[in-house]
Backbone as a chain_set.jsonl record, in Angstrom:
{"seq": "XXXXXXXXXXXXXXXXXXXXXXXXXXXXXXXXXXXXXXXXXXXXXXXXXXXXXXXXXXXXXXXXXXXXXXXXXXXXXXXXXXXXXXXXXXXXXXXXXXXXXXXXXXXXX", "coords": {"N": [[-6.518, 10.626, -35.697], [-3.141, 9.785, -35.89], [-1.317, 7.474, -34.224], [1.865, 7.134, -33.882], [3.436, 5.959, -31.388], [6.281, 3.783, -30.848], [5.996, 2.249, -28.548], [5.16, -0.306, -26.509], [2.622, -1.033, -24.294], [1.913, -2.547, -21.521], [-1.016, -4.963, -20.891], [-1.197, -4.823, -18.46], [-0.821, -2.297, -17.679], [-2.314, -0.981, -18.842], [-4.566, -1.329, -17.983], [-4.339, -0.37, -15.214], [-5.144, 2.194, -15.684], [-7.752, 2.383, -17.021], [-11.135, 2.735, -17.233], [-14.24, 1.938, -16.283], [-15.678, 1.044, -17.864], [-13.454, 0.686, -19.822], [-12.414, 2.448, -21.108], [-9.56, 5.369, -21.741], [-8.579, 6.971, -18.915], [-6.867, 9.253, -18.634], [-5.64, 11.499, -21.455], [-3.937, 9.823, -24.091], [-1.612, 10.877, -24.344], [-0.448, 11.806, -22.233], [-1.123, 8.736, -20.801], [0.717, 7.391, -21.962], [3.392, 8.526, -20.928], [2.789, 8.421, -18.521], [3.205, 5.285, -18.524], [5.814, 5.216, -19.04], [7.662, 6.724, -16.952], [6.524, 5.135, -15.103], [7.823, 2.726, -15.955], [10.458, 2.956, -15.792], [10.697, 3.781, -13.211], [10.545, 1.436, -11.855], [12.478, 0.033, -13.195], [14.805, 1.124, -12.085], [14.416, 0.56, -9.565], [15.609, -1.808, -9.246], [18.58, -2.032, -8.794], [19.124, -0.821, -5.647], [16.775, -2.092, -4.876], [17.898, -4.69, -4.519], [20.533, -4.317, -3.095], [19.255, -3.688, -0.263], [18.356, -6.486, 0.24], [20.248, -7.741, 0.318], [22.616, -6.557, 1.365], [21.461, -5.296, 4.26], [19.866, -7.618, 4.923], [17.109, -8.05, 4.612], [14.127, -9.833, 3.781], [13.121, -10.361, 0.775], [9.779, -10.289, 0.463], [9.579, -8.19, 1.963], [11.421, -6.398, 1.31], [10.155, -5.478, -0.716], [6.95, -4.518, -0.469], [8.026, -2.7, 1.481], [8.862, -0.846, -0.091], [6.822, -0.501, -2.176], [5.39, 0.73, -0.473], [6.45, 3.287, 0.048], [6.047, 4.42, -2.684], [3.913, 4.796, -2.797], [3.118, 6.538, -1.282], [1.82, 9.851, -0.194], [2.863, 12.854, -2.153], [4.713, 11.359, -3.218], [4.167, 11.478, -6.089], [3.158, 8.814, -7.569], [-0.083, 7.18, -8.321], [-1.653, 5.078, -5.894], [-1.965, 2.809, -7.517], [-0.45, 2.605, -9.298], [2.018, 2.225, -8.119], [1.67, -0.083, -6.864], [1.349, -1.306, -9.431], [4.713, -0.674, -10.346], [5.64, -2.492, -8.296], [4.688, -4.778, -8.923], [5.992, -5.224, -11.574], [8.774, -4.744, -10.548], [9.125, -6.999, -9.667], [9.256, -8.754, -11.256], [11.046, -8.21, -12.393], [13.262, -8.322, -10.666], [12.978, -11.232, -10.476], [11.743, -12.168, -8.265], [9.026, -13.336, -5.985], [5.786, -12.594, -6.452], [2.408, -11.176, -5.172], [1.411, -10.29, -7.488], [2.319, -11.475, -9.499], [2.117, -14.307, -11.776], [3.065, -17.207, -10.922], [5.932, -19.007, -12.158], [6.068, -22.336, -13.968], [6.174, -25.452, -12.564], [9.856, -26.882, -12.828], [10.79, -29.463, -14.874], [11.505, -32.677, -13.91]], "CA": [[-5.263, 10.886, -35.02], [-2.315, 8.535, -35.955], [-0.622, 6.726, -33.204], [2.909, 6.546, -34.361], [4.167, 5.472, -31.048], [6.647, 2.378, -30.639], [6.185, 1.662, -27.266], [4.239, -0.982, -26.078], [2.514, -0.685, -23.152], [1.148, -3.896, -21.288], [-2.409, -4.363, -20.81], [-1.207, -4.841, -16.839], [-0.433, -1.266, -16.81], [-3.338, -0.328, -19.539], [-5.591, -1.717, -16.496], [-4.492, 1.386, -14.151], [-5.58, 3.553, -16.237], [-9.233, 2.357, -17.623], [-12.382, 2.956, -15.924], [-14.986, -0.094, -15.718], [-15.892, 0.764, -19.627], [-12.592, 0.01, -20.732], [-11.339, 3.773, -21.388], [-8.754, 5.514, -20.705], [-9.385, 8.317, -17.93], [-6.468, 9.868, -19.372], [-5.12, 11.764, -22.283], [-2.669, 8.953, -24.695], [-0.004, 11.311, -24.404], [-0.303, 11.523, -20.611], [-0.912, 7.742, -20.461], [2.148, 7.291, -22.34], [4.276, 9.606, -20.118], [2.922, 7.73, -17.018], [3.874, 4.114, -18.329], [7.934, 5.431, -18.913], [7.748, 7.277, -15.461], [6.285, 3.356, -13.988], [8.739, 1.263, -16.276], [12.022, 3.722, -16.061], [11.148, 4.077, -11.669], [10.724, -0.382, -12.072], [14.035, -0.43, -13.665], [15.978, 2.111, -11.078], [14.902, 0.165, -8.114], [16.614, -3.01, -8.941], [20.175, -2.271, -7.89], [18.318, -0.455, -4.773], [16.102, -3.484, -4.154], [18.747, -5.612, -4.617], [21.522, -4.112, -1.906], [18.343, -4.009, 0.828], [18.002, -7.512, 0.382], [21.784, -8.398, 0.42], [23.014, -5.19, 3.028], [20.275, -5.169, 5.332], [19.015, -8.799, 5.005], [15.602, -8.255, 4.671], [13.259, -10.492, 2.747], [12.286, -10.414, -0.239], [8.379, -9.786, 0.821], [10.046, -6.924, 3.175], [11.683, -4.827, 0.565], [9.03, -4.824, -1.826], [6.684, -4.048, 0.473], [8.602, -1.042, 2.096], [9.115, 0.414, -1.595], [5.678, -0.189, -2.843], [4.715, 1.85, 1.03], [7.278, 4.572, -0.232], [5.844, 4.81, -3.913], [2.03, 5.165, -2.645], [3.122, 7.655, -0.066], [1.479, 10.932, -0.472], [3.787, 13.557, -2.523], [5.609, 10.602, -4.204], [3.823, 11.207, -7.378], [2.639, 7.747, -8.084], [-0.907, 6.581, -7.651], [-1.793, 3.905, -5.064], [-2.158, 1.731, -8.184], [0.566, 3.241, -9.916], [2.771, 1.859, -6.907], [1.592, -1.598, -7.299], [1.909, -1.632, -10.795], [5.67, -0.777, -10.394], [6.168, -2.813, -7.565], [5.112, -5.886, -9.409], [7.074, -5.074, -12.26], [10.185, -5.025, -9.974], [8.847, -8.459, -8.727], [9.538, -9.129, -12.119], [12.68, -8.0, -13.321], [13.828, -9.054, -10.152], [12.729, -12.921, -10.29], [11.304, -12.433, -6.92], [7.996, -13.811, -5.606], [5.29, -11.622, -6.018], [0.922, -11.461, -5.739], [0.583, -9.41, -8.975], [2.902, -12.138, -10.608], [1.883, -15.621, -12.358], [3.97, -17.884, -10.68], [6.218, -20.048, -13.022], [5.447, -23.169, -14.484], [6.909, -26.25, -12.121], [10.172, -27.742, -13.613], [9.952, -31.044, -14.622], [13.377, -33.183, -12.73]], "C": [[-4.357, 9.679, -35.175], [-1.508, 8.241, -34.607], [0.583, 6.187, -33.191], [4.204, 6.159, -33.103], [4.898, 4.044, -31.097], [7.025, 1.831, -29.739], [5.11, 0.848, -26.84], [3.972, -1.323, -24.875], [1.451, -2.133, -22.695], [-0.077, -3.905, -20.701], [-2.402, -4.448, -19.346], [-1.336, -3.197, -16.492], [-1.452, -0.116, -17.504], [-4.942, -0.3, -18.49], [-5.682, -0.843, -15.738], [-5.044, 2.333, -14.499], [-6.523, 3.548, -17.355], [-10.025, 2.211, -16.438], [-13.151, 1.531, -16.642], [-15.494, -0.12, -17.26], [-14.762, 0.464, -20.364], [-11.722, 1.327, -21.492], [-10.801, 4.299, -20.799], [-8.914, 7.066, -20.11], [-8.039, 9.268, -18.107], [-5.819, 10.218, -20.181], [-4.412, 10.841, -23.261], [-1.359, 9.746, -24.22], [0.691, 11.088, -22.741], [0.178, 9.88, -19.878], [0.635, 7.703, -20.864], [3.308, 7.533, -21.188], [4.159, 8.848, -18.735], [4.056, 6.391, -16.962], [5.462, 4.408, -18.484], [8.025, 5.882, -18.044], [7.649, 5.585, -14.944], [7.612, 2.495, -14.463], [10.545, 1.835, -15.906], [11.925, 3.385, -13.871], [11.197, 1.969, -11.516], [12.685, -0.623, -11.592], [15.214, 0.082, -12.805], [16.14, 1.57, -10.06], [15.356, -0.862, -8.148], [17.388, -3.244, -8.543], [19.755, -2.175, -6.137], [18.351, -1.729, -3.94], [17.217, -4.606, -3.612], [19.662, -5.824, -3.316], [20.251, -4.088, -0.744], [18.272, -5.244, 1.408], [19.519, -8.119, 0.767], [22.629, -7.874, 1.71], [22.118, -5.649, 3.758], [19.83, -6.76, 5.603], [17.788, -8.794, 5.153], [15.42, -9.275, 3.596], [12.614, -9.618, 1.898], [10.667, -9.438, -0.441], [8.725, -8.145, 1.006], [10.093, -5.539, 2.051], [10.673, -4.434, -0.329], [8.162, -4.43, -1.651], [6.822, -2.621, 0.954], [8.245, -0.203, 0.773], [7.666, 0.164, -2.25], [4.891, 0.834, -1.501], [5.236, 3.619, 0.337], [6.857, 5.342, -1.581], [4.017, 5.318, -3.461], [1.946, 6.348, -1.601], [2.351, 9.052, -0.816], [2.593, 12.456, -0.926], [4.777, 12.776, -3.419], [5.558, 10.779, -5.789], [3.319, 10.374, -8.403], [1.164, 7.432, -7.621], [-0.525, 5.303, -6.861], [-1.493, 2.589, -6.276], [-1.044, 1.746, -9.212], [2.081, 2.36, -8.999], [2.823, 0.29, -7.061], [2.31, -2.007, -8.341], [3.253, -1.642, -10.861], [6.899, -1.78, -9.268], [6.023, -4.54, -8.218], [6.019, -6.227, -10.683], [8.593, -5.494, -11.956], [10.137, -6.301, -10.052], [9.477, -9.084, -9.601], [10.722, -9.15, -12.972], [13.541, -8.278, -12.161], [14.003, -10.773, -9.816], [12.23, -13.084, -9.07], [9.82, -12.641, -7.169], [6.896, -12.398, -5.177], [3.334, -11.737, -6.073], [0.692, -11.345, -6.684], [1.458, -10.761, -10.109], [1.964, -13.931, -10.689], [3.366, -16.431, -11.699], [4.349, -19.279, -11.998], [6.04, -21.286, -13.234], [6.634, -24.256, -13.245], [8.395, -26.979, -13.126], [10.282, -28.934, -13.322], [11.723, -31.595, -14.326], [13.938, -33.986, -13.484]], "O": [[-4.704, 8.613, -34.666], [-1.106, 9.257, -34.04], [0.764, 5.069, -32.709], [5.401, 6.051, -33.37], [4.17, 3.092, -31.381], [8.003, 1.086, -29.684], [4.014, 1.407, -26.816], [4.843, -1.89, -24.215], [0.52, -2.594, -23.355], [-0.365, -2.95, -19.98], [-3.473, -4.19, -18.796], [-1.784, -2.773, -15.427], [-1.569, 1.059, -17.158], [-5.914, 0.448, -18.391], [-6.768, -0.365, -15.409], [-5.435, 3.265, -13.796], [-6.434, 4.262, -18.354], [-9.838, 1.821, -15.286], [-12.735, 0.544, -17.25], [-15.695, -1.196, -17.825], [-14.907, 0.002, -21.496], [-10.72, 1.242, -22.203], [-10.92, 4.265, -19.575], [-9.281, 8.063, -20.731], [-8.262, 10.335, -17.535], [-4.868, 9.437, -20.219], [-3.635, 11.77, -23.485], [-0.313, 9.242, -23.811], [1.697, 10.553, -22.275], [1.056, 9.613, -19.058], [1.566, 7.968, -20.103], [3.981, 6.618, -20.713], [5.106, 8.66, -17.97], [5.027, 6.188, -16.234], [6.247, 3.644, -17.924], [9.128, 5.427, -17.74], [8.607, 4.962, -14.485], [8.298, 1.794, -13.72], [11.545, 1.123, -15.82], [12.877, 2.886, -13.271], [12.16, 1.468, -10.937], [13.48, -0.993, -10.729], [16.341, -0.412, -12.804], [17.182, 1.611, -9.405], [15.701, -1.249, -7.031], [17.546, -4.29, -7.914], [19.959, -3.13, -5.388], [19.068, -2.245, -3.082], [17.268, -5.175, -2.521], [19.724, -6.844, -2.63], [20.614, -5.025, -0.032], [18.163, -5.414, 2.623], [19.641, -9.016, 1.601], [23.109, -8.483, 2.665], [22.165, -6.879, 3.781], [19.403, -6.969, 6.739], [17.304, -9.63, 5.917], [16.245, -9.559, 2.727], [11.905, -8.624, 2.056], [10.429, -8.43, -1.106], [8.272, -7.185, 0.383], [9.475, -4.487, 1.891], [10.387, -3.279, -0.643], [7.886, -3.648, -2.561], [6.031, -1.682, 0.868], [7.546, 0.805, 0.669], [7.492, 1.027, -3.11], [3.917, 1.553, -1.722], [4.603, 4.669, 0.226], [7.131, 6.53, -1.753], [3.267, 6.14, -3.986], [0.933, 6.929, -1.214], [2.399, 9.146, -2.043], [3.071, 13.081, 0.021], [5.531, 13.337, -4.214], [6.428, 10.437, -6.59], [3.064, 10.674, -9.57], [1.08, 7.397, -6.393], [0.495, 4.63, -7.012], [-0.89, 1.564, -5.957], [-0.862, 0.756, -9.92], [3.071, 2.018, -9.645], [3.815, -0.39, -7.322], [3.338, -2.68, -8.421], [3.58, -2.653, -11.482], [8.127, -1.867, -9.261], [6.912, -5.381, -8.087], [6.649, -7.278, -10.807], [9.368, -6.186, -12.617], [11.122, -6.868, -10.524], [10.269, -9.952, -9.234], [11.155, -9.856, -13.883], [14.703, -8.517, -12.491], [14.857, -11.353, -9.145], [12.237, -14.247, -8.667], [9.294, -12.287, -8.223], [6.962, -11.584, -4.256], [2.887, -12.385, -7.019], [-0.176, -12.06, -7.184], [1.18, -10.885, -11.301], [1.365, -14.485, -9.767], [4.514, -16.164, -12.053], [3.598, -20.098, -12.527], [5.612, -21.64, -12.136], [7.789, -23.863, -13.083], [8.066, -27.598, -14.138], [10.087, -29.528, -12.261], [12.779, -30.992, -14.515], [15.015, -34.487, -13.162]]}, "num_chains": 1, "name": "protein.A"}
């Protein structure tokens, strides 16, 4: 079976979706279909995230938080881990402080 996609999918989000042998529990095409559902709902909540934090004044922690509560909810359509995965993503395309992230390297003064 050739594999002529050109999307590259990161092994953070190849992780959700292997079992403890290292395969994936399902389909390619499916996987596929999940990671642009995780990276496309990422990319939507930035403006979102963004006005929460600016309107509302919550922290940081707060909103990401709430919206990883709202993505794991039951009927949302995302797994529990599915939820994560897109919530550290945000963490990420927002520059915000997050567990799932590698915090950046100190700069030097």
């Amino acid at each position: 079976m050739s594999d002529d996609s050109q999307i590259h999918i990161p092994p953070s989000f190849e992780a959700v979706h292997r079992d403890a042998r290292g395969r994936l529990t399902l389909p390619r095409d499916d996987f596929r279909a999940r990671y642009e559902l995780c990276e496309d709902m990422a990319q939507m909540l930035v403006e979102p995230c963004q006005a929460r934090l600016h309107d509302q004044g919550l922290s940081e922690d707060l909103v990401l938080e709430r919206t990883e509560a709202g993505l794991a909810a039951d009927g949302s359509g995302f797994s529990a881990a599915e939820a994560t995965w897109v919530v550290t993503r945000l963490a990420e395309l927002l520059g915000w402080p997050h567990a799932g992230l590698t915090p950046p390297p100190p700069r030097p003064h």
